[in-house]
């Protein structure tokens, strides 16, 4: 009994001391309090599976009043952005391949005649690489089609009498999914698996670099070397970048060998576009390390970047369905642009010319982070 009492007393004494340390650790307390608030707001207000401002295009070969009414009916659902007008299937493939459109409505040349006969049909091309979004958009268009009516059809020749009003007729929507015809969720997640792995790896390792050296007392030795802050940072990033490419190859080979999901696009483009993403992600970790005073703080702060990156980037939830301000916040994260490049290369068969935009965006993020790191380290190097 005395041993048990002594054991409990010793445990409570240590717990009391640690509680006192945590109580005075403002960084820890702010992290613990802020993280639930941020996640609550994200999942409560920021994320939604309802489409909003969906980019779409119309290939109207009919150019008739019923065709325009159909486009207006879809537009008035409130889920779609103003439709882009295209003139060929090649334009449709380009828009879908570069994620400038999620759906393309193809209205045949004989749409008005078929509507008059009660057999109207249209084709809906959907980006199947995002199964959740495509299925929902197809469902909304199908809902409009089920109530689409053509109460009065214009005559084919002038002078013909107008036909009698017809009751609303269902519209046959032939859906065709490109890039992922079976809407397999596996392809949606595996296409960006390497992005999630590298984000977790880069931020977890690099966030402990500077603060760990400072705790061990070796950071002062680095400061005494005749090199600039940028040279110190880049020297720390090079080995980690090499490790990141090893993880990249592991993820690609694993997805290919186990699930037969190989990149359909350019492998060299994939390797090139990975570099700015890795550098930007590592730079986030180094910036976190320059802010934190202890390793524990660095770990907690890095969580603020890892979790929002997964949630807001589009690797787990389609970012097209998020409100505009939330999408803008996600645009400041490297993973947003990397997952765009990954889906274009892995799922859509893109080349480097199709991922120039994400490549430049990640380079800009890396440049901004380098400037912030230099600003944070400069006083310590004086």
Short mmCIF file of C-alpha atoms in Angstrom, two decimals:
data_model
loop_
_atom_site.label_atom_id
_atom_site.label_comp_id
_atom_site.label_asym_id
_atom_site.label_seq_id
_atom_site.Cartn_x
_atom_site.Cartn_y
_atom_site.Cartn_z
CA UNK A 1 0.00 0.00 0.00
CA UNK A 2 2.84 2.37 0.84
CA UNK A 3 4.48 1.57 -2.49
CA UNK A 4 1.27 2.39 -4.33
CA UNK A 5 0.90 5.64 -2.40
CA UNK A 6 4.51 6.59 -3.15
CA UNK A 7 4.05 5.70 -6.82
CA UNK A 8 0.94 7.87 -7.15
CA UNK A 9 2.64 10.70 -5.24
CA UNK A 10 5.69 10.64 -7.51
CA UNK A 11 3.56 10.53 -10.66
CA UNK A 12 1.43 13.46 -9.49
CA UNK A 13 4.52 15.47 -8.55
CA UNK A 14 5.97 15.06 -12.03
CA UNK A 15 2.56 15.77 -13.57
CA UNK A 16 2.26 18.95 -11.53
CA UNK A 17 5.67 20.13 -12.70
CA UNK A 18 4.90 19.38 -16.35
CA UNK A 19 1.52 21.09 -16.06
CA UNK A 20 3.29 24.20 -14.79
CA UNK A 21 5.64 24.14 -17.77
CA UNK A 22 2.80 23.75 -20.24
CA UNK A 23 0.78 26.46 -18.51
CA UNK A 24 3.55 28.97 -19.24
CA UNK A 25 4.20 27.74 -22.78
CA UNK A 26 2.21 30.26 -24.79
CA UNK A 27 3.02 28.60 -28.10
CA UNK A 28 1.67 25.26 -26.93
CA UNK A 29 -1.48 26.76 -25.45
CA UNK A 30 -2.24 28.85 -28.51
CA UNK A 31 -1.79 25.81 -30.74
CA UNK A 32 -4.02 23.59 -28.64
CA UNK A 33 -6.75 26.22 -28.56
CA UNK A 34 -6.48 27.40 -32.16
CA UNK A 35 -6.39 24.02 -33.90
CA UNK A 36 -9.93 22.91 -32.89
CA UNK A 37 -11.30 26.32 -33.85
CA UNK A 38 -9.67 26.21 -37.29
CA UNK A 39 -10.77 22.66 -38.03
CA UNK A 40 -14.30 23.41 -36.79
CA UNK A 41 -14.59 26.38 -39.15
CA UNK A 42 -13.12 24.43 -42.06
CA UNK A 43 -15.43 21.45 -41.74
CA UNK A 44 -18.41 23.58 -40.71
CA UNK A 45 -18.23 26.34 -43.30
CA UNK A 46 -15.39 25.73 -45.73
CA UNK A 47 -16.09 22.23 -47.03
CA UNK A 48 -19.13 21.15 -48.97
CA UNK A 49 -20.03 18.46 -51.45
CA UNK A 50 -22.51 20.76 -53.21
CA UNK A 51 -21.12 22.10 -56.51
CA UNK A 52 -20.63 25.85 -56.72
CA UNK A 53 -19.47 27.91 -59.71
CA UNK A 54 -18.76 24.72 -61.64
CA UNK A 55 -16.81 25.49 -64.83
CA UNK A 56 -18.50 23.96 -67.86
CA UNK A 57 -18.72 24.38 -71.62
CA UNK A 58 -21.36 23.93 -74.32
CA UNK A 59 -20.84 22.50 -77.78
CA UNK A 60 -24.12 23.58 -79.40
CA UNK A 61 -24.42 22.21 -82.92
CA UNK A 62 -28.13 22.97 -83.03
CA UNK A 63 -28.17 26.74 -82.44
CA UNK A 64 -31.93 26.65 -81.88
CA UNK A 65 -34.29 28.06 -79.29
CA UNK A 66 -34.85 24.73 -77.45
CA UNK A 67 -31.07 24.29 -77.17
CA UNK A 68 -30.65 27.76 -75.68
CA UNK A 69 -33.49 27.11 -73.25
CA UNK A 70 -31.79 23.92 -72.10
CA UNK A 71 -28.54 25.77 -71.44
CA UNK A 72 -30.44 28.48 -69.55
CA UNK A 73 -32.28 25.87 -67.47
CA UNK A 74 -28.98 24.29 -66.41
CA UNK A 75 -27.46 27.71 -65.72
CA UNK A 76 -30.41 28.73 -63.54
CA UNK A 77 -29.81 25.86 -61.11
CA UNK A 78 -27.22 28.11 -59.48
CA UNK A 79 -24.49 25.48 -59.43
CA UNK A 80 -22.72 26.45 -62.64
CA UNK A 81 -20.52 29.31 -63.75
CA UNK A 82 -21.35 30.99 -67.07
CA UNK A 83 -20.94 28.43 -69.83
CA UNK A 84 -17.98 28.56 -72.19
CA UNK A 85 -18.82 28.18 -75.87
CA UNK A 86 -16.72 25.71 -77.85
CA UNK A 87 -16.89 24.38 -81.39
CA UNK A 88 -15.26 20.93 -81.41
CA UNK A 89 -14.53 17.82 -79.39
CA UNK A 90 -10.85 18.73 -79.43
CA UNK A 91 -11.63 21.90 -77.51
CA UNK A 92 -13.71 19.84 -75.08
CA UNK A 93 -10.81 17.45 -74.43
CA UNK A 94 -8.44 20.37 -73.90
CA UNK A 95 -10.76 22.06 -71.40
CA UNK A 96 -11.37 18.84 -69.47
CA UNK A 97 -7.71 17.83 -69.58
CA UNK A 98 -6.54 21.16 -68.16
CA UNK A 99 -9.34 21.33 -65.57
CA UNK A 100 -10.79 24.45 -67.12
CA UNK A 101 -14.11 22.64 -67.32
CA UNK A 102 -15.58 19.74 -65.39
CA UNK A 103 -18.47 19.11 -67.77
CA UNK A 104 -19.13 19.69 -71.46
CA UNK A 105 -22.68 19.60 -72.80
CA UNK A 106 -22.90 18.49 -76.44
CA UNK A 107 -26.17 19.37 -78.18
CA UNK A 108 -26.62 17.56 -81.53
CA UNK A 109 -27.49 19.30 -84.78
CA UNK A 110 -30.97 17.69 -84.94
CA UNK A 111 -31.92 18.55 -81.37
CA UNK A 112 -34.95 20.66 -82.33
CA UNK A 113 -36.30 18.03 -84.71
CA UNK A 114 -35.80 15.26 -82.15
CA UNK A 115 -37.50 17.39 -79.50
CA UNK A 116 -40.51 17.83 -81.79
CA UNK A 117 -40.70 14.07 -82.22
CA UNK A 118 -40.40 13.47 -78.48
CA UNK A 119 -36.95 11.84 -78.58
CA UNK A 120 -34.48 14.60 -77.62
CA UNK A 121 -30.94 13.52 -76.70
CA UNK A 122 -27.80 15.33 -75.59
CA UNK A 123 -24.36 14.16 -74.55
CA UNK A 124 -22.65 15.17 -71.31
CA UNK A 125 -18.89 14.75 -71.15
CA UNK A 126 -17.57 14.64 -67.57
CA UNK A 127 -14.12 14.63 -65.98
CA UNK A 128 -14.13 11.19 -64.39
CA UNK A 129 -10.81 11.70 -62.60
CA UNK A 130 -12.85 13.40 -59.86
CA UNK A 131 -15.65 10.85 -59.31
CA UNK A 132 -17.51 12.69 -56.54
CA UNK A 133 -17.76 15.98 -58.39
CA UNK A 134 -18.59 14.36 -61.74
CA UNK A 135 -21.33 12.18 -60.28
CA UNK A 136 -22.98 15.14 -58.56
CA UNK A 137 -22.80 17.36 -61.62
CA UNK A 138 -24.21 14.58 -63.77
CA UNK A 139 -27.02 14.21 -61.26
CA UNK A 140 -27.91 17.90 -61.39
CA UNK A 141 -27.93 17.96 -65.18
CA UNK A 142 -30.03 14.81 -65.17
CA UNK A 143 -32.51 16.48 -62.82
CA UNK A 144 -32.89 19.38 -65.23
CA UNK A 145 -33.24 16.95 -68.13
CA UNK A 146 -36.00 15.00 -66.39
CA UNK A 147 -38.20 18.12 -66.24
CA UNK A 148 -37.15 19.69 -69.51
CA UNK A 149 -40.17 20.43 -71.68
CA UNK A 150 -40.62 21.91 -75.11
CA UNK A 151 -44.17 23.24 -75.11
CA UNK A 152 -43.81 24.93 -78.49
CA UNK A 153 -41.40 24.00 -81.26
CA UNK A 154 -40.58 26.56 -83.94
CA UNK A 155 -41.45 25.48 -87.51
CA UNK A 156 -38.74 24.15 -89.78
CA UNK A 157 -39.97 26.33 -92.72
CA UNK A 158 -41.55 29.73 -92.66
CA UNK A 159 -45.30 29.60 -93.13
CA UNK A 160 -45.78 26.27 -91.38
CA UNK A 161 -48.30 26.25 -88.60
CA UNK A 162 -47.03 25.96 -85.07
CA UNK A 163 -47.61 22.48 -83.65
CA UNK A 164 -49.79 21.84 -80.67
CA UNK A 165 -48.24 22.30 -77.24
CA UNK A 166 -46.62 19.17 -75.91
CA UNK A 167 -46.39 18.08 -72.31
CA UNK A 168 -42.92 18.21 -70.75
CA UNK A 169 -40.81 15.42 -72.17
CA UNK A 170 -37.82 13.78 -70.50
CA UNK A 171 -34.49 14.56 -72.09
CA UNK A 172 -32.13 11.65 -72.63
CA UNK A 173 -28.69 12.63 -71.29
CA UNK A 174 -25.95 10.30 -72.47
CA UNK A 175 -23.17 10.68 -69.93
CA UNK A 176 -19.61 9.86 -70.89
CA UNK A 177 -16.78 9.97 -68.36
CA UNK A 178 -13.30 10.73 -69.59
CA UNK A 179 -10.00 9.86 -67.86
CA UNK A 180 -11.72 7.50 -65.37
CA UNK A 181 -14.59 5.76 -67.13
CA UNK A 182 -15.52 3.56 -64.15
CA UNK A 183 -15.37 6.43 -61.61
CA UNK A 184 -13.03 4.39 -59.42
CA UNK A 185 -12.27 6.22 -56.17
CA UNK A 186 -8.92 4.42 -56.05
CA UNK A 187 -7.63 6.44 -59.01
CA UNK A 188 -8.78 9.69 -57.42
CA UNK A 189 -6.77 9.10 -54.25
CA UNK A 190 -3.76 7.28 -55.68
CA UNK A 191 -3.17 9.98 -58.27
CA UNK A 192 -2.22 12.41 -55.49
CA UNK A 193 -0.87 9.96 -52.91
CA UNK A 194 2.70 11.11 -53.49
CA UNK A 195 1.64 14.70 -52.76
CA UNK A 196 0.31 13.75 -49.34
CA UNK A 197 3.38 11.63 -48.56
CA UNK A 198 5.81 14.37 -49.53
CA UNK A 199 3.88 17.06 -47.66
CA UNK A 200 3.96 15.05 -44.46
CA UNK A 201 7.63 14.10 -44.92
CA UNK A 202 8.94 17.52 -45.89
CA UNK A 203 7.15 19.49 -43.20
CA UNK A 204 7.79 16.96 -40.45
CA UNK A 205 11.54 16.71 -41.06
CA UNK A 206 12.45 20.26 -42.03
CA UNK A 207 10.39 21.86 -39.25
CA UNK A 208 12.74 20.34 -36.68
CA UNK A 209 16.00 21.33 -38.39
CA UNK A 210 16.97 24.77 -37.10
CA UNK A 211 15.13 24.53 -33.79
CA UNK A 212 16.73 21.14 -33.13
CA UNK A 213 20.22 22.52 -33.75
CA UNK A 214 19.44 25.47 -31.51
CA UNK A 215 18.40 23.14 -28.70
CA UNK A 216 21.56 21.05 -29.16
CA UNK A 217 23.79 24.12 -29.22
CA UNK A 218 25.17 23.43 -32.72
CA UNK A 219 23.32 26.23 -34.49
CA UNK A 220 25.86 28.80 -33.29
CA UNK A 221 28.60 26.88 -35.07
CA UNK A 222 26.66 27.13 -38.32
CA UNK A 223 26.22 30.87 -37.80
CA UNK A 224 29.97 31.31 -37.47
CA UNK A 225 30.59 29.96 -40.98
CA UNK A 226 31.24 32.52 -43.76
CA UNK A 227 28.02 31.74 -45.61
CA UNK A 228 24.70 33.53 -46.13
CA UNK A 229 21.32 32.53 -44.66
CA UNK A 230 20.07 31.40 -48.07
CA UNK A 231 23.12 29.16 -48.49
CA UNK A 232 22.46 27.61 -45.09
CA UNK A 233 18.84 26.95 -45.96
CA UNK A 234 19.58 25.51 -49.41
CA UNK A 235 22.29 23.29 -47.95
CA UNK A 236 19.76 21.85 -45.53
CA UNK A 237 17.18 21.29 -48.27
CA UNK A 238 19.32 19.43 -50.82
CA UNK A 239 19.60 16.07 -48.96
CA UNK A 240 15.92 16.16 -48.08
CA UNK A 241 15.02 16.83 -51.70
CA UNK A 242 16.92 13.68 -52.72
CA UNK A 243 15.02 11.66 -50.13
CA UNK A 244 11.77 13.11 -51.47
CA UNK A 245 12.49 11.77 -54.94
CA UNK A 246 13.07 8.33 -53.43
CA UNK A 247 9.59 8.57 -51.87
CA UNK A 248 8.21 9.72 -55.23
CA UNK A 249 9.57 6.65 -57.00
CA UNK A 250 8.27 4.36 -54.26
CA UNK A 251 4.75 5.81 -54.57
CA UNK A 252 4.75 5.63 -58.37
CA UNK A 253 6.06 2.08 -58.52
CA UNK A 254 3.76 0.95 -55.70
CA UNK A 255 0.67 2.35 -57.43
CA UNK A 256 1.75 0.86 -60.74
CA UNK A 257 2.76 -2.60 -59.58
CA UNK A 258 -0.02 -3.16 -57.05
CA UNK A 259 -2.92 -1.32 -58.69
CA UNK A 260 -1.81 -0.90 -62.32
CA UNK A 261 -2.07 2.88 -62.07
CA UNK A 262 0.84 4.29 -64.03
CA UNK A 263 1.18 7.95 -65.03
CA UNK A 264 -0.48 8.40 -68.42
CA UNK A 265 1.46 11.57 -69.14
CA UNK A 266 5.09 12.63 -69.25
CA UNK A 267 7.37 11.14 -66.60
CA UNK A 268 10.04 13.85 -67.12
CA UNK A 269 7.37 16.51 -66.59
CA UNK A 270 6.37 14.78 -63.35
CA UNK A 271 9.96 14.80 -62.08
CA UNK A 272 10.46 18.44 -63.06
CA UNK A 273 7.25 19.73 -61.49
CA UNK A 274 8.00 17.80 -58.28
CA UNK A 275 11.14 19.87 -57.57
CA UNK A 276 9.48 23.24 -56.83
CA UNK A 277 6.83 21.47 -54.77
CA UNK A 278 9.44 19.71 -52.64
CA UNK A 279 11.45 22.92 -52.20
CA UNK A 280 8.36 24.94 -51.27
CA UNK A 281 7.19 22.29 -48.78
CA UNK A 282 10.63 22.05 -47.21
CA UNK A 283 10.80 25.84 -47.03
CA UNK A 284 7.54 25.88 -45.07
CA UNK A 285 9.13 23.52 -42.56
CA UNK A 286 12.27 25.65 -42.30
CA UNK A 287 10.16 28.76 -41.76
CA UNK A 288 8.23 26.95 -39.02
CA UNK A 289 11.55 25.93 -37.46
CA UNK A 290 12.71 29.56 -37.50
CA UNK A 291 9.54 30.61 -35.69
CA UNK A 292 9.50 27.90 -33.01
CA UNK A 293 11.57 28.02 -29.86
CA UNK A 294 11.34 24.32 -29.06
CA UNK A 295 10.90 21.13 -31.04
CA UNK A 296 7.48 20.63 -29.50
CA UNK A 297 6.34 24.00 -30.78
CA UNK A 298 7.69 23.19 -34.24
CA UNK A 299 5.69 19.97 -34.35
CA UNK A 300 2.50 21.69 -33.27
CA UNK A 301 2.92 24.58 -35.72
CA UNK A 302 3.65 22.24 -38.62
CA UNK A 303 0.27 20.58 -38.02
CA UNK A 304 -1.34 23.90 -39.02
CA UNK A 305 0.20 23.50 -42.45
CA UNK A 306 -0.16 19.74 -42.89
CA UNK A 307 -3.86 19.41 -42.08
CA UNK A 308 -5.06 22.48 -44.04
CA UNK A 309 -2.92 21.32 -46.97
CA UNK A 310 -4.73 17.98 -47.05
CA UNK A 311 -8.15 19.58 -46.62
CA UNK A 312 -7.90 22.68 -48.84
CA UNK A 313 -5.65 21.44 -51.63
CA UNK A 314 -8.09 19.09 -53.34
CA UNK A 315 -6.36 15.79 -52.61
CA UNK A 316 -9.18 14.68 -50.29
CA UNK A 317 -12.07 17.02 -51.14
CA UNK A 318 -12.66 18.61 -54.57
CA UNK A 319 -11.52 22.20 -54.22
CA UNK A 320 -13.93 23.28 -56.98
CA UNK A 321 -16.79 22.76 -54.51
CA UNK A 322 -15.32 25.09 -51.89
CA UNK A 323 -16.40 28.74 -51.45
CA UNK A 324 -14.29 31.33 -53.23
CA UNK A 325 -12.42 32.66 -50.16
CA UNK A 326 -11.56 29.12 -49.04
CA UNK A 327 -10.26 28.27 -52.50
CA UNK A 328 -8.09 31.40 -52.38
CA UNK A 329 -6.54 30.28 -49.08
CA UNK A 330 -5.83 26.86 -50.53
CA UNK A 331 -4.11 28.53 -53.49
CA UNK A 332 -1.35 29.72 -51.16
CA UNK A 333 -0.41 26.11 -50.34
CA UNK A 334 2.06 24.20 -52.56
CA UNK A 335 0.01 21.01 -52.40
CA UNK A 336 -2.91 22.70 -54.20
CA UNK A 337 -0.82 23.28 -57.30
CA UNK A 338 1.05 20.01 -57.08
CA UNK A 339 -2.16 17.98 -56.97
CA UNK A 340 -3.39 19.86 -60.03
CA UNK A 341 -0.19 18.91 -61.86
CA UNK A 342 -0.39 15.32 -60.59
CA UNK A 343 -3.97 14.80 -61.78
CA UNK A 344 -3.14 16.26 -65.18
CA UNK A 345 -0.08 14.06 -65.66
CA UNK A 346 -1.19 10.86 -63.93
CA UNK A 347 -4.87 10.82 -64.89
CA UNK A 348 -5.13 12.96 -68.01
CA UNK A 349 -1.91 12.17 -69.86
CA UNK A 350 -0.56 15.73 -69.80
CA UNK A 351 2.90 16.96 -70.75
CA UNK A 352 5.01 19.76 -69.35
CA UNK A 353 3.18 22.43 -71.36
CA UNK A 354 0.01 21.53 -69.44
CA UNK A 355 1.57 22.02 -66.00
CA UNK A 356 3.50 25.24 -66.58
CA UNK A 357 0.95 27.17 -64.53
CA UNK A 358 1.28 25.01 -61.38
CA UNK A 359 5.07 24.91 -61.88
CA UNK A 360 5.33 28.71 -61.87
CA UNK A 361 2.92 29.03 -58.93
CA UNK A 362 5.02 26.70 -56.77
CA UNK A 363 8.20 28.54 -57.73
CA UNK A 364 6.62 31.81 -56.59
CA UNK A 365 5.56 30.26 -53.29
CA UNK A 366 9.11 28.99 -52.77
CA UNK A 367 10.57 32.44 -53.52
CA UNK A 368 8.23 34.11 -51.03
CA UNK A 369 9.11 31.55 -48.36
CA UNK A 370 12.84 32.03 -48.96
CA UNK A 371 12.41 35.77 -48.45
CA UNK A 372 10.48 35.16 -45.22
CA UNK A 373 13.15 32.73 -43.97
CA UNK A 374 15.92 35.20 -44.74
CA UNK A 375 14.01 37.87 -42.83
CA UNK A 376 13.61 35.57 -39.84
CA UNK A 377 17.22 34.40 -39.77
CA UNK A 378 18.94 37.69 -40.46
CA UNK A 379 18.73 39.04 -36.88
CA UNK A 380 20.15 35.77 -35.57
CA UNK A 381 23.11 35.99 -37.94
CA UNK A 382 24.06 39.55 -37.00
#
